Structure formats: structure tokens, C-alpha cells
Coordinates of C-alpha atoms and ligand atoms in Angstrom, one line a residue:
M6 CA 9.7 -158.1 -60.2
V7 CA 12.5 -159.8 -58.4
N8 CA 11.9 -162.6 -55.5
I9 CA 13.4 -161.5 -52.2
T10 CA 13.2 -162.8 -48.7
I11 CA 13.1 -160.4 -45.5
D12 CA 13.4 -161.8 -42.3
G13 CA 12.4 -164.7 -43.5
R14 CA 9.8 -164.2 -45.8
Q15 CA 9.6 -163.9 -49.5
V16 CA 8.4 -160.6 -51.2
A17 CA 8.6 -159.9 -55.1
V18 CA 9.5 -155.9 -55.5
P19 CA 9.9 -154.0 -58.3
E20 CA 13.5 -154.0 -59.7
N21 CA 14.6 -150.8 -59.5
Y22 CA 14.1 -151.0 -54.8
T23 CA 16.3 -150.7 -52.8
V24 CA 16.6 -153.3 -50.3
L25 CA 15.2 -150.3 -47.3
D26 CA 12.5 -149.5 -50.3
A27 CA 11.4 -153.7 -49.7
S28 CA 11.4 -154.1 -46.3
R29 CA 9.0 -150.6 -45.6
E30 CA 6.8 -151.7 -47.6
I31 CA 6.6 -155.0 -45.8
G32 CA 6.0 -152.9 -43.2
I33 CA 9.9 -152.9 -41.3
N34 CA 10.6 -149.4 -41.2
I35 CA 14.7 -150.1 -40.7
P36 CA 16.0 -146.7 -39.1
T37 CA 17.8 -143.9 -41.2
L38 CA 18.9 -140.8 -40.5
C39 CA 20.1 -139.3 -44.0
Y40 CA 18.2 -140.8 -46.3
L41 CA 15.6 -138.8 -47.8
K42 CA 12.9 -140.6 -50.5
D43 CA 14.0 -138.9 -53.7
I44 CA 16.2 -136.9 -52.2
N45 CA 18.8 -138.4 -50.2
K46 CA 20.8 -141.8 -50.8
T47 CA 24.2 -141.9 -49.6
G48 CA 24.2 -144.5 -46.4
A49 CA 26.4 -141.6 -45.0
C50 CA 24.5 -142.1 -41.2
R51 CA 25.2 -146.5 -41.7
M52 CA 21.7 -146.7 -39.4
C53 CA 20.3 -148.7 -42.1
L54 CA 22.4 -151.3 -42.0
V55 CA 21.4 -155.1 -42.1
E56 CA 22.9 -158.8 -43.5
V57 CA 22.5 -159.9 -46.9
E58 CA 23.7 -163.8 -47.5
G59 CA 27.1 -164.3 -48.9
V60 CA 28.4 -160.3 -48.4
K61 CA 30.8 -160.3 -45.8
N62 CA 30.1 -157.2 -44.1
L63 CA 27.0 -155.1 -42.7
Q64 CA 25.5 -153.2 -46.4
T65 CA 23.6 -149.7 -45.5
S66 CA 19.6 -151.3 -46.5
C67 CA 18.9 -147.1 -48.7
V68 CA 21.0 -147.9 -51.6
F69 CA 22.1 -152.3 -51.5
P70 CA 19.6 -153.0 -54.5
V71 CA 17.7 -156.1 -54.8
R72 CA 18.4 -158.6 -56.7
E73 CA 16.2 -162.5 -57.4
G74 CA 17.1 -164.2 -54.9
L75 CA 18.3 -162.2 -52.6
V76 CA 18.5 -163.2 -48.7
V77 CA 18.4 -160.3 -46.4
K78 CA 18.3 -160.1 -42.7
T79 CA 17.0 -156.9 -40.5
N80 CA 17.0 -157.7 -37.1
T81 CA 19.7 -159.6 -35.4
K82 CA 22.2 -159.2 -32.6
R83 CA 24.7 -158.2 -35.4
V84 CA 23.3 -155.4 -37.0
R85 CA 21.6 -154.3 -33.6
D86 CA 24.5 -153.6 -32.5
A87 CA 26.0 -152.2 -35.7
R88 CA 23.0 -149.4 -35.9
R89 CA 23.5 -148.8 -32.1
G90 CA 27.0 -148.7 -32.0
N91 CA 27.1 -145.8 -35.2
L92 CA 24.3 -144.2 -33.1
Q93 CA 26.8 -144.0 -29.9
L94 CA 29.3 -141.8 -33.0
I95 CA 26.3 -139.6 -33.9
L96 CA 26.5 -139.4 -30.4
S97 CA 29.4 -138.2 -29.2
N98 CA 29.9 -135.3 -31.8
H99 CA 25.9 -134.6 -30.8
H100 CA 25.7 -131.1 -28.5
R101 CA 23.2 -133.3 -26.4
D102 CA 21.3 -130.5 -24.4
C103 CA 18.4 -132.6 -25.1
L104 CA 15.8 -130.6 -22.5
S105 CA 16.9 -126.8 -24.0
C106 CA 17.0 -127.5 -27.4
F107 CA 14.4 -126.4 -30.5
R108 CA 13.6 -129.7 -32.0
N109 CA 12.9 -131.6 -28.4
G110 CA 10.3 -133.7 -29.4
T111 CA 10.3 -133.1 -32.6
C112 CA 13.6 -134.4 -33.4
E113 CA 14.7 -137.2 -35.5
L114 CA 17.9 -138.4 -33.0
Q115 CA 15.8 -138.4 -30.5
T116 CA 13.1 -141.4 -31.7
I117 CA 15.2 -143.3 -33.1
C118 CA 18.2 -143.2 -29.8
D119 CA 14.5 -143.9 -27.9
D120 CA 13.0 -146.8 -30.5
M121 CA 16.7 -148.4 -30.1
G122 CA 16.2 -148.7 -25.9
L123 CA 19.3 -146.7 -25.9
T124 CA 19.9 -146.4 -21.8
E125 CA 23.2 -145.5 -21.8
L126 CA 25.5 -142.9 -23.2
E127 CA 29.4 -144.6 -24.0
F128 CA 31.2 -141.0 -24.8
E129 CA 31.5 -137.9 -23.2
P130 CA 30.2 -134.8 -26.0
P131 CA 32.8 -132.5 -26.9
K132 CA 33.8 -130.3 -25.0
E133 CA 34.2 -127.1 -26.5
L134 CA 31.4 -125.6 -28.8
K135 CA 31.6 -124.2 -32.6
P136 CA 30.4 -120.8 -32.8
V137 CA 26.5 -121.0 -34.0
D138 CA 25.8 -118.8 -36.6
M139 CA 23.0 -116.5 -36.1
L140 CA 24.1 -113.2 -37.9
S141 CA 21.3 -113.8 -40.5
D142 CA 17.2 -112.4 -38.8
S143 CA 16.0 -115.9 -40.7
I144 CA 18.0 -119.0 -39.8
V145 CA 20.6 -120.3 -37.4
R146 CA 23.1 -122.9 -38.3
D147 CA 24.3 -124.8 -35.1
P148 CA 27.3 -126.8 -36.3
N149 CA 27.2 -128.6 -32.7
K150 CA 24.0 -130.2 -33.1
C151 CA 24.6 -131.3 -37.1
I152 CA 25.0 -134.7 -37.8
L153 CA 26.5 -134.9 -41.4
C154 CA 23.2 -136.8 -42.5
G155 CA 23.4 -134.2 -46.1
R156 CA 20.4 -133.8 -46.4
C157 CA 20.3 -130.4 -46.0
V158 CA 23.0 -130.1 -49.0
A159 CA 20.8 -132.2 -50.9
V160 CA 17.1 -130.1 -51.1
C161 CA 19.7 -126.8 -51.2
N162 CA 21.5 -128.4 -53.9
D163 CA 19.1 -130.7 -56.2
V164 CA 15.8 -129.5 -55.1
Q165 CA 16.6 -125.8 -54.9
E166 CA 19.2 -126.3 -57.1
I167 CA 20.6 -123.1 -55.2
G168 CA 23.4 -124.6 -53.4
I169 CA 24.9 -122.5 -50.3
L170 CA 25.2 -125.1 -48.6
A171 CA 27.7 -128.2 -48.8
F172 CA 30.3 -130.5 -46.7
T173 CA 33.3 -128.0 -45.6
N174 CA 36.9 -129.1 -44.0
R175 CA 38.1 -132.5 -43.7
G176 CA 37.8 -135.5 -40.9
V177 CA 36.5 -134.5 -36.9
E178 CA 36.5 -130.9 -39.1
T179 CA 33.8 -131.7 -41.3
E180 CA 30.8 -129.2 -41.6
V181 CA 28.7 -128.4 -43.4
A182 CA 27.9 -124.7 -44.2
P183 CA 27.9 -122.4 -46.7
A184 CA 31.0 -121.9 -48.9
F185 CA 34.6 -120.0 -47.2
G186 CA 33.3 -120.2 -43.9
K187 CA 30.7 -117.4 -44.4
S188 CA 28.0 -117.0 -41.8
M189 CA 24.5 -117.7 -44.4
A190 CA 23.8 -114.2 -43.5
D191 CA 26.4 -113.2 -45.9
S192 CA 25.9 -115.9 -48.5
P193 CA 23.1 -115.7 -51.6
C194 CA 20.5 -118.5 -49.4
I195 CA 17.0 -117.0 -49.9
Y196 CA 15.9 -118.6 -46.7
C197 CA 13.4 -120.4 -47.7
G198 CA 13.9 -123.3 -45.0
Q199 CA 13.1 -126.0 -47.2
C200 CA 17.3 -127.2 -45.8
I201 CA 15.1 -126.2 -41.5
N202 CA 12.4 -128.7 -43.2
V203 CA 14.0 -131.5 -43.4
C204 CA 16.8 -131.7 -40.8
P205 CA 16.6 -134.8 -38.7
V206 CA 18.0 -132.7 -36.0
A207 CA 18.1 -128.9 -34.5
A208 CA 21.6 -127.5 -36.9
L209 CA 19.4 -125.2 -39.1
R210 CA 16.9 -124.0 -37.3
E211 CA 14.7 -120.5 -37.2
K212 CA 15.5 -117.7 -35.5
T213 CA 12.9 -117.2 -32.8
E214 CA 11.0 -114.4 -31.8
M215 CA 9.5 -115.9 -29.0
D216 CA 10.6 -113.8 -26.1
K217 CA 9.5 -110.9 -28.0
A218 CA 6.6 -111.2 -28.2
W219 CA 6.1 -112.5 -24.9
E220 CA 7.2 -109.0 -23.3
A221 CA 5.2 -107.2 -25.9
I222 CA 2.0 -109.2 -25.1
E223 CA 2.5 -107.9 -21.2
D224 CA 3.3 -104.6 -22.6
E225 CA 0.5 -102.3 -20.8
S226 CA 2.1 -99.5 -23.2
K227 CA 1.9 -101.5 -26.5
H228 CA -1.4 -102.3 -28.3
V229 CA -0.2 -105.6 -29.6
V230 CA -1.9 -107.0 -32.6
V231 CA -1.6 -110.0 -34.7
A232 CA -2.3 -111.1 -38.4
T233 CA -1.4 -114.8 -39.1
A234 CA -1.0 -116.5 -42.9
P235 CA -2.9 -117.8 -45.0
A236 CA -0.8 -121.5 -44.4
V237 CA -0.8 -121.6 -40.8
R238 CA -4.1 -122.2 -40.3
A239 CA -3.5 -125.7 -42.9
A240 CA -0.8 -126.9 -40.1
L241 CA -0.7 -125.5 -36.9
G242 CA -3.0 -128.2 -35.8
E243 CA -0.2 -131.0 -36.0
V244 CA 2.3 -129.3 -32.9
F245 CA -1.1 -130.8 -31.5
G246 CA -1.2 -134.3 -32.8
N247 CA -4.3 -133.5 -35.3
P248 CA -3.6 -135.4 -38.8
I249 CA -1.5 -134.0 -41.7
G250 CA -3.8 -131.2 -43.5
T251 CA -6.9 -130.7 -40.5
R252 CA -8.0 -127.0 -40.6
T253 CA -7.5 -125.7 -37.0
T254 CA -8.6 -122.0 -38.3
G255 CA -11.5 -121.1 -35.6
K256 CA -9.2 -122.8 -32.6
M257 CA -6.4 -120.8 -33.8
F258 CA -8.0 -117.0 -33.6
T259 CA -9.5 -118.8 -30.0
A260 CA -5.8 -119.4 -29.4
L261 CA -4.4 -116.3 -30.3
K262 CA -6.4 -114.1 -28.4
M263 CA -6.3 -116.6 -24.9
L264 CA -2.9 -115.5 -25.6
G265 CA -3.1 -112.1 -25.1
F266 CA -3.0 -109.8 -28.6
D267 CA -5.0 -106.9 -28.4
K268 CA -6.0 -107.5 -32.4
V269 CA -6.0 -110.6 -33.8
F270 CA -6.8 -110.3 -37.4
D271 CA -6.3 -112.5 -41.3
V272 CA -3.0 -111.5 -43.2
N273 CA -5.7 -112.9 -45.3
F274 CA -7.4 -109.5 -46.0
A275 CA -4.1 -108.2 -47.1
A276 CA -4.0 -110.9 -50.0
D277 CA -7.4 -110.1 -51.0
L278 CA -5.6 -106.4 -51.0
T279 CA -2.9 -107.9 -52.6
I280 CA -5.1 -108.5 -55.2
M281 CA -6.7 -105.2 -56.2
E282 CA -3.3 -104.0 -56.4
E283 CA -1.7 -107.2 -58.4
G284 CA -5.2 -107.1 -60.8
T285 CA -4.6 -103.5 -61.0
E286 CA -1.2 -103.4 -62.2
L287 CA -1.6 -106.9 -64.6
L288 CA -4.4 -105.1 -66.3
G289 CA -2.3 -101.8 -66.8
R290 CA 0.8 -103.4 -67.8
I291 CA -1.0 -105.4 -70.6
K292 CA -3.1 -102.0 -71.9
N293 CA -0.6 -99.9 -71.8
G294 CA 2.8 -102.4 -72.6
G295 CA 4.2 -102.6 -69.8
T296 CA 7.1 -105.6 -68.8
L297 CA 5.1 -108.4 -69.4
P298 CA 5.5 -111.3 -68.2
M299 CA 4.6 -109.6 -64.6
I300 CA 5.5 -112.3 -62.1
T301 CA 4.0 -112.5 -58.8
S302 CA 5.8 -110.5 -55.9
C303 CA 4.7 -112.1 -52.6
S304 CA 7.0 -115.0 -51.9
P305 CA 10.5 -113.3 -50.4
G306 CA 11.6 -116.9 -50.9
W307 CA 11.8 -115.9 -54.2
V308 CA 12.1 -112.4 -54.2
R309 CA 15.6 -113.0 -52.7
Y310 CA 16.2 -115.7 -55.5
I311 CA 15.5 -113.6 -58.4
E312 CA 17.0 -110.1 -56.9
Y313 CA 20.7 -112.9 -56.5
Q314 CA 19.8 -115.0 -60.1
Y315 CA 18.2 -113.5 -62.1
P316 CA 18.3 -109.5 -61.5
E317 CA 18.4 -108.7 -64.8
L318 CA 14.4 -109.5 -65.2
L319 CA 13.9 -107.5 -62.0
D320 CA 11.8 -105.3 -64.2
H321 CA 9.0 -108.2 -64.7
V322 CA 8.1 -108.9 -60.4
S323 CA 5.5 -106.9 -60.1
S324 CA 5.9 -104.2 -57.0
C325 CA 3.4 -105.5 -55.0
K326 CA 4.7 -105.4 -51.1
S327 CA 3.8 -109.1 -49.9
P328 CA 0.7 -109.4 -48.1
Q329 CA 2.3 -109.7 -45.4
Q330 CA 3.8 -106.6 -45.7
M331 CA 0.5 -104.7 -46.9
M332 CA -0.9 -105.5 -43.9
G333 CA 1.6 -103.9 -41.6
A334 CA 2.0 -100.7 -43.3
M335 CA -2.2 -100.6 -43.3
L336 CA -2.3 -101.3 -39.8
K337 CA 0.4 -98.3 -39.4
S338 CA -1.1 -96.0 -40.9
H339 CA -5.2 -96.6 -41.9
Y340 CA -5.8 -98.6 -38.5
A341 CA -3.7 -96.1 -36.1
E342 CA -5.5 -93.9 -37.7
M343 CA -8.9 -94.9 -37.8
N344 CA -7.9 -96.1 -33.5
N345 CA -6.6 -92.8 -32.8
I346 CA -3.3 -95.1 -32.1
D347 CA 0.2 -93.8 -32.0
P348 CA 1.7 -96.0 -34.3
K349 CA 5.2 -96.0 -32.5
D350 CA 2.9 -98.0 -29.6
M351 CA 2.2 -100.3 -31.6
V352 CA 3.6 -103.2 -32.0
V353 CA 2.3 -106.1 -35.4
V354 CA 3.4 -109.6 -35.3
S355 CA 3.0 -112.1 -37.8
I356 CA 2.2 -115.7 -38.1
M357 CA 4.2 -117.2 -41.3
P358 CA 5.0 -120.6 -42.4
C359 CA 8.4 -119.2 -43.5
V360 CA 11.6 -118.1 -42.2
S361 CA 12.1 -115.8 -45.0
K362 CA 9.5 -113.2 -43.6
K363 CA 11.5 -112.6 -40.5
T364 CA 14.3 -111.2 -42.9
E365 CA 11.9 -109.5 -45.5
A366 CA 9.8 -107.8 -42.5
A367 CA 13.1 -106.7 -41.3
K368 CA 14.3 -104.9 -44.3
E369 CA 15.5 -100.9 -44.9
E370 CA 12.4 -100.2 -47.1
M371 CA 9.6 -101.8 -44.9
I372 CA 10.1 -99.0 -42.2
G373 CA 7.2 -96.7 -42.5
S374 CA 7.0 -93.3 -42.8
H375 CA 6.2 -93.4 -38.6
G376 CA 10.1 -94.6 -38.2
T377 CA 9.2 -98.4 -37.2
R378 CA 9.1 -101.6 -39.2
D379 CA 5.4 -102.1 -40.7
I380 CA 5.7 -105.7 -38.8
D381 CA 7.7 -106.3 -35.8
I382 CA 7.8 -109.6 -35.1
V383 CA 7.7 -113.0 -37.2
L384 CA 6.7 -115.9 -35.7
T385 CA 6.8 -119.2 -37.6
T386 CA 3.7 -121.7 -37.4
R387 CA 6.4 -123.7 -35.1
E388 CA 6.9 -120.8 -33.0
L389 CA 3.1 -120.4 -32.4
G390 CA 2.5 -123.8 -31.3
K391 CA 4.9 -123.6 -29.1
M392 CA 4.1 -120.1 -27.5
I393 CA 0.1 -122.1 -27.5
K394 CA 1.5 -124.4 -25.8
E395 CA 3.7 -122.8 -23.5
A396 CA 0.7 -121.1 -22.4
R397 CA -0.8 -124.3 -21.6
I398 CA -3.9 -123.5 -23.7
E399 CA -5.5 -127.4 -24.3
F400 CA -5.6 -126.3 -28.6
N401 CA -7.9 -129.2 -29.4
D402 CA -10.5 -128.2 -26.8
L403 CA -10.8 -125.1 -27.8
P404 CA -14.0 -123.6 -29.7
D405 CA -14.0 -122.2 -33.1
S406 CA -13.8 -118.1 -33.1
N407 CA -13.7 -115.4 -35.3
P408 CA -10.9 -113.0 -36.3
D409 CA -11.6 -109.1 -35.1
E410 CA -13.5 -107.4 -38.0
Y411 CA -12.4 -105.4 -40.5
Y412 CA -8.8 -106.3 -41.0
G413 CA -10.2 -109.8 -40.1
D414 CA -12.3 -109.9 -42.9
Y415 CA -10.8 -112.6 -46.1
T416 CA -12.3 -114.2 -49.4
G417 CA -11.7 -117.2 -50.4
A418 CA -9.8 -116.3 -52.9
A419 CA -7.3 -114.8 -50.1
V420 CA -7.0 -118.5 -48.1
I421 CA -5.7 -121.0 -51.2
F422 CA -2.7 -117.8 -51.3
G423 CA -0.9 -120.5 -49.6
T424 CA -1.1 -123.4 -52.0
T425 CA 0.6 -123.4 -55.4
G426 CA -2.0 -122.0 -57.8
G427 CA -3.6 -120.0 -55.5
V428 CA -2.5 -116.4 -56.0
M429 CA -3.0 -116.8 -59.4
E430 CA -6.6 -118.1 -59.3
A431 CA -7.6 -115.8 -57.4
A432 CA -6.5 -113.0 -59.4
I433 CA -8.2 -114.1 -62.3
R434 CA -11.5 -114.3 -60.0
T435 CA -11.0 -110.6 -59.9
V436 CA -9.5 -110.0 -63.3
A437 CA -12.1 -111.9 -64.8
D438 CA -14.8 -110.3 -63.1
I439 CA -13.4 -106.9 -63.9
V440 CA -13.1 -107.1 -67.6
T441 CA -16.2 -108.6 -68.2
G442 CA -18.2 -106.6 -65.9
K443 CA -19.8 -109.4 -64.4
D444 CA -20.1 -111.8 -61.1
L445 CA -18.9 -114.8 -63.2
E446 CA -20.0 -118.3 -61.5
D447 CA -17.4 -120.1 -62.7
I448 CA -14.0 -119.2 -60.4
E449 CA -12.2 -122.7 -59.7
Y450 CA -9.6 -122.9 -62.3
T451 CA -8.1 -126.1 -61.9
A452 CA -5.6 -125.6 -64.6
V453 CA -3.5 -123.5 -62.3
R454 CA -3.8 -126.1 -59.4
G455 CA -1.6 -129.0 -58.8
L456 CA 1.6 -129.9 -57.7
E457 CA 3.0 -130.1 -62.0
G458 CA 6.4 -128.5 -61.1
I459 CA 5.6 -125.8 -63.3
K460 CA 1.6 -125.2 -64.6
E461 CA 0.8 -123.1 -68.1
A462 CA -3.1 -122.4 -69.1
T463 CA -4.5 -120.0 -71.4
V464 CA -8.2 -118.6 -69.8
K465 CA -10.4 -116.6 -71.4
I466 CA -11.4 -113.1 -69.9
G467 CA -13.7 -111.6 -71.8
D468 CA -11.8 -111.6 -75.8
M469 CA -8.5 -111.1 -74.5
D470 CA -7.1 -115.0 -74.1
V471 CA -4.6 -114.6 -71.0
K472 CA -2.1 -116.6 -70.9
V473 CA -0.1 -117.9 -67.6
A474 CA 2.5 -119.9 -65.5
I475 CA 2.8 -120.9 -62.3
A476 CA 6.3 -122.4 -60.8
H477 CA 6.8 -123.0 -57.4
G478 CA 9.4 -124.4 -55.7
T479 CA 13.1 -122.1 -56.8
A480 CA 14.6 -124.7 -59.4
N481 CA 10.9 -124.8 -61.6
A482 CA 11.6 -121.0 -61.1
G483 CA 14.6 -121.1 -62.7
K484 CA 13.9 -122.9 -65.8
L485 CA 10.8 -119.7 -66.3
M486 CA 13.5 -117.4 -65.8
E487 CA 15.8 -119.1 -68.0
L488 CA 12.5 -119.0 -71.0
I489 CA 11.7 -115.3 -70.2
K490 CA 16.1 -114.6 -71.2
E491 CA 15.6 -117.2 -74.5
G492 CA 12.2 -114.5 -75.0
K493 CA 10.1 -118.3 -75.3
A494 CA 7.9 -117.0 -72.5
D495 CA 4.9 -116.1 -73.7
Y496 CA 2.9 -115.4 -70.6
H497 CA 1.1 -112.2 -69.6
F498 CA 1.3 -113.7 -65.2
I499 CA 3.4 -115.7 -63.5
E500 CA 2.8 -117.1 -60.2
I501 CA 5.8 -117.9 -58.3
M502 CA 6.4 -119.4 -54.5
G503 CA 9.6 -120.0 -53.3
C504 CA 8.6 -123.6 -51.9
S505 CA 7.5 -126.9 -53.6
G506 CA 3.6 -126.9 -52.8
G507 CA 4.3 -122.7 -52.0
C508 CA 3.6 -121.5 -48.4
V509 CA 1.5 -124.8 -47.4
T510 CA 5.6 -126.5 -47.0
G511 CA 7.4 -123.4 -45.6
G512 CA 10.3 -123.4 -43.9
G513 CA 8.1 -122.4 -41.3
Q514 CA 5.6 -125.3 -40.7
P515 CA 6.2 -128.2 -37.8
H516 CA 7.7 -130.3 -38.8
V517 CA 7.3 -133.8 -40.5
D518 CA 9.5 -136.5 -39.9
S519 CA 10.9 -138.6 -43.3
R520 CA 9.0 -141.7 -42.7
T521 CA 5.9 -139.6 -42.9
K522 CA 6.9 -138.2 -45.6
E523 CA 7.2 -141.1 -47.7
K524 CA 3.7 -142.1 -47.0
I525 CA 2.1 -138.6 -47.4
D526 CA 2.6 -136.0 -49.8
I527 CA 1.8 -132.9 -47.3
R528 CA 1.3 -130.4 -49.8
A529 CA -1.5 -132.0 -51.0
E530 CA -3.1 -132.4 -47.3
R531 CA -1.9 -129.4 -46.6
A532 CA -3.3 -127.7 -49.6
K533 CA -7.2 -129.4 -49.3
A534 CA -7.8 -127.2 -45.6
L535 CA -7.3 -124.4 -47.9
Y536 CA -9.3 -125.3 -50.8
T537 CA -12.0 -126.8 -47.8
E538 CA -12.0 -123.3 -46.2
D539 CA -12.0 -121.2 -49.9
K540 CA -15.1 -123.3 -50.5
L541 CA -17.2 -122.4 -47.3
R542 CA -16.2 -118.7 -47.5
D543 CA -19.5 -116.2 -47.9
K544 CA -17.2 -114.3 -50.8
R545 CA -14.6 -116.0 -53.0
K546 CA -13.7 -113.0 -54.8
S547 CA -10.8 -110.6 -53.3
H548 CA -12.8 -107.1 -54.6
Q549 CA -16.2 -108.2 -53.5
N550 CA -14.7 -107.8 -49.6
P551 CA -17.0 -105.8 -48.0
S552 CA -13.6 -104.3 -45.9
I553 CA -11.5 -103.9 -49.0
Q554 CA -14.1 -102.0 -50.9
K555 CA -15.2 -99.4 -47.6
L556 CA -10.8 -98.9 -47.5
Y557 CA -10.3 -97.8 -50.9
K558 CA -13.7 -95.4 -50.2
E559 CA -12.7 -93.9 -47.3
Y560 CA -8.9 -94.1 -47.4
L561 CA -7.3 -95.8 -50.4
G562 CA -8.6 -94.0 -52.9
E563 CA -8.4 -96.1 -56.7
P564 CA -6.5 -99.3 -56.7
N565 CA -2.9 -98.5 -58.1
G566 CA -3.4 -95.0 -57.0
H567 CA -0.6 -92.3 -55.1
K568 CA -1.8 -93.2 -51.8
A569 CA -2.1 -97.1 -52.5
H570 CA 1.5 -96.6 -54.6
E571 CA 2.9 -94.8 -51.4
L572 CA 1.5 -97.7 -48.8
L573 CA 1.6 -100.8 -51.1
H574 CA 4.0 -100.7 -53.7
T575 CA 7.6 -101.2 -53.0
H576 CA 11.5 -102.1 -55.3
Y577 CA 13.2 -104.4 -55.5
K578 CA 17.6 -104.4 -55.1
K579 CA 19.4 -105.6 -58.0
Ligands
HC1_14 FE1 2.2 -117.1 -48.1 FE2 1.4 -114.8 -48.5 S1 1.0 -117.3 -49.1 S2 4.0 -115.5 -48.8 O1 3.3 -117.9 -49.0 O2 1.7 -114.4 -50.6 O3 4.9 -117.4 -46.3 O4 0.7 -118.7 -46.1 O5 1.5 -114.9 -46.1 O6 2.3 -112.6 -47.3 O7 -1.4 -114.0 -47.8 C1 3.8 -117.5 -46.3 C2 1.6 -118.0 -46.8 C3 1.9 -115.6 -47.0 C4 1.8 -113.0 -48.0 C5 0.0 -114.1 -48.5
SF4_15 FE1 19.2 -123.2 -49.5 FE2 16.5 -122.5 -48.9 FE3 18.4 -123.8 -46.8 FE4 19.2 -121.3 -48.1 S1 17.2 -121.3 -46.7 S2 21.0 -122.8 -47.7 S3 19.1 -121.9 -49.8 S4 17.5 -124.2 -48.7

């Protein structure tokens, strides 16, 4: 520990602290725009300037280490003037269309302007706007909004270890962009959207489809159905001011009905279906000497990652479509037939915590025999939040309701898909019952839970020792891929999610500012919401979902059978 003085207060802090760490610990929230704990410490935005006794120039506190006897002032006129001056410079190069900006209300730059009591802008904004990259189905990159904080560069390089974004050009021409002036759409970006989640402004954001959704709802000739992903319920409430991790499942269904969708379903139904197909595929591979370890295929960011980075290992990936795409395929076949609706007259909307899902839904392979996309529109949790606000629905006052029957029926196993380890746990619950022929009671497989980057476990199922691994975030996924290549991965089954924590922290979830993320592990809080819902469900094993049982009996036949293959399985591009 070292003793330092901050604004006249003496404190003892660990030696490896910076002045920013020490200040925040005693309740002084020095402003930052580029700093991200453990991820980005560059001092680039120069908002965190402080005075250090004995040092002539002001110092950036996020990179200034503490030392014995250090005396720091964080709130002098000189400090305030310098921070304001830097803020004015940032704003001079920023497209200030705040009122029509996607981040209006969640922008960290806006918050700092407010906190600093900015009432006048010293400089005119740039006269000419640079082109906005809107070519991908998932992500928009708007250099006119970028403040060159470097958070996205750090997260893409150091957390995801993908390295799409970098500082390009020089001086006033500097931009954060993919190499060689390419569009995001022409780069090996996986659209995990982790860059969006750390962007303090709207320089990186999703390609919105809210207008398309409204149009569909208005169109009386269309039967418009909506289905929500497991992780949405754990975060949607945050848009309406609820604490991180508030579970708002019932209100979410009520709000969707009020928005005017003809039917409100749940992607969880298809998560249960995925377990039937994937579990059967796994047992088949084990029995018949198929390629092992088998790896999950639900997370489209992860699937893009392996397609780009390890195409030689694609045989390991399950042929199952993701739950989103299984849902679309079933709605436009079985559901349409059951209800005598032409699939061409249907619009299927999914609500996702993910922006990669927008690109997944647009893949050529995801066009059904009816000639339209199985999923027509993908909205992020954030987009849904905005639509609920626009409809002036007072979300927090809503009563709970249930989704519509059949395609809204789901088990606890499906709910936990939204957090790392959840797909694995759901699969084990079902595979264990199938192999033993029993309705096993101990179904909480805690060894596969938690936030460790790579988890391993050996699960005794009947006479079999099933060895599994779970990775979340592509840096961890890459480590497992290297093990497979070296022949050292003697697992049967691997679950991989493209984002750290799984879908609960997907790139489409409500923005959480960087300071809050220092205090709360949002991955853990949102996961708790899902584990709670799992416990509350009547059925907690996918194969016990009565509507899934009915679907196989009346329509699909056997899991992995001919019809199931046709509708629910896919292939990957090398
Ligand atoms: Fe996910 Fe999935 S869990 S990929 O994380 O398998 O996005 O929530 O919908 O499809 O079910 C995301 C979440 C989601 C799929 C399911
Ligand atoms: Fe990198 Fe993911 Fe952002 Fe693409 S979406 S630039 S891979 S962080």
C-alpha cells in the first residue's frame, strides 16, 4: 500500500493503482471517455486530467501511477478549464445531431457535457460529413460520430482477438476503420458487436430495422409474429431504468402484444428443439465414430469466426441451425400449414440480444422452400426498447402475461441458453435422461456454470464419461481451436458463444456505461435472471416440453430424421 493525498484527503491504496483508480475508490468519479477498466488505458481523450504536485503539466489520471507521498488535485479551476477545452475540441469534430441520434440518452459524451455544465459550443462542427459504412446487415460505422477513443479497437484486438478495427490515416484524417479502407461487410468481422457495446457514442451501432417492423405491423395483409431470444428478458428492463439483471419476461410479452404483433412466441421453444436435434446428433457422433468434439452452432458470431479463422475445423460444428433459424423454419412450415397461412403472407420478427443475428437471418441458406427468409426482421433488445417507448407504453407498470401457446411453450433448459454454459447444461439434462432412460432429479450442472473463460467438466452419464468444455468470447474459442488442431482436445462436446458471458452481453443488449461496468459484472447479474427463470419453470428439460413432443409426433417424426434435417439443419462455408 502507498499513502497519497487526493483533494486534501489522505488515503492508502494498493501500489498498482493509478490516480484514477484511487480517486474513484474514494468517491471522486473523474470523467473519462476512452478509459475501460482492464481493457483500454491510453489517456487518449484527456478528460481525466488532474494536477499532480511537483509536476508542471496536467496529467492523465487513468495512466498516472500512484506512489508514496503523491499529492493530487482533481477539481481546480485549471483542471476544469483544461477538461472543458478538451471536450470542446472533441465536439468540434463530432456530428452533433444529438436529437436524432440512436444514442440520444445513452451517449457517454452527452452525459459528460451535461455533467460539466457545458452551455456553449466554441467551435462549429465539421462542414462536410464523411461517408457512413452501412453495407453490412449488422453494423453501421459512422466516422462522423467517432471520437477516436480507441475502446472498440482495444476490445476487438485484445478481448476478442480478432483485430478488425484500427486507427487509419493521420492527423485530422484519422479514422477508426477496418484495414485498407474496407467496409465492415468486406472484412472478416464476425459482428459480435462488442465494439458497439463499448462505443461511448454512436460511431458503431446496429443497422436498425424498426421502421420495417412498424410497417409490417401496420400491413393488414400480413400475419406478423414475433419471438424473443432467451437473453432479452434479462436486460430489456434496463432500458426503462430497472437495475441490471432485472427479469421482465411477463412485461416483455405484454408489451409485444400491445405493439400489435399478431402472435407473440418465444425463441426458447426453438432452443428446446435445438437440444433435441443437437443432443441426438451428439449421441450419433459418439456411437458412430463421427467427428468429435462436436461444437455448438447457435452463436452466429462464433460461426462466422470459425468460418473465417479455422475453416479446416468446420466438420466439428453441429449441423443444427441456431434456435433463431429453427424458429423461423418451423413457423414458416408447420405453423403456416397448421393455420392455413401462406408463408409469403407472414412476417417473422425475432428480438435478439445480438447484431450478428441480423446477418445470420439474411444468409442465403436461411431462405426456405417458400422462397422468403425464414426470419424476416431481427430487432435488437435496444431496438425493441425504443419501439416500446415510441408506442408510449409504460413498461414498468405493465401486468405480466404469457406468450401464445405452442410456439411460446418452453422449458427452463431453454432459458439458460442465454448465458455461457447454458446450452451445455440444457444438452446434458436431456442426453442424461435419454441415455439412462430415467427422469433424473439432479439437473443443475454447476461445473459448467460461471464466468471462467474456458470451463471443463467430465459428466458421468450412465456408463459414459462425457468430457465437455465451454468457451465464451472468441479469444477463448481460439484457444480451444488450437487444442483441437494439436490433437489435444479429447472432449466430446464443446459449447462456444462469441461474446464474453454468452448472449446476455451480446452486441444488441442495452448500453451500460463504462463506470457502471466497473462496479457490476453485468454478465453475472443478467445470468442470475435466467437461472431464476429456469427454476420457476414447470418443466426444466427440453425433451419434456409437451409442444416439442407433439411437434415430433405430428410433424417432424424422429429427431435428426428426414424432415428434421430438411428444416432444421444447415451447412457452413469454408
Ligand atoms: Fe442467443 Fe440462441 S442463446 S444464440 O445466445 O442459441 O442471440 O439469447 O437467441 O438463436 O435460443 C442470441 C440469446 C439466442 C439462438 C437461443
Ligand atoms: Fe471486432 Fe466484433 Fe466489432 Fe467486428 S463486431 S469489429 S469482430 S468487435
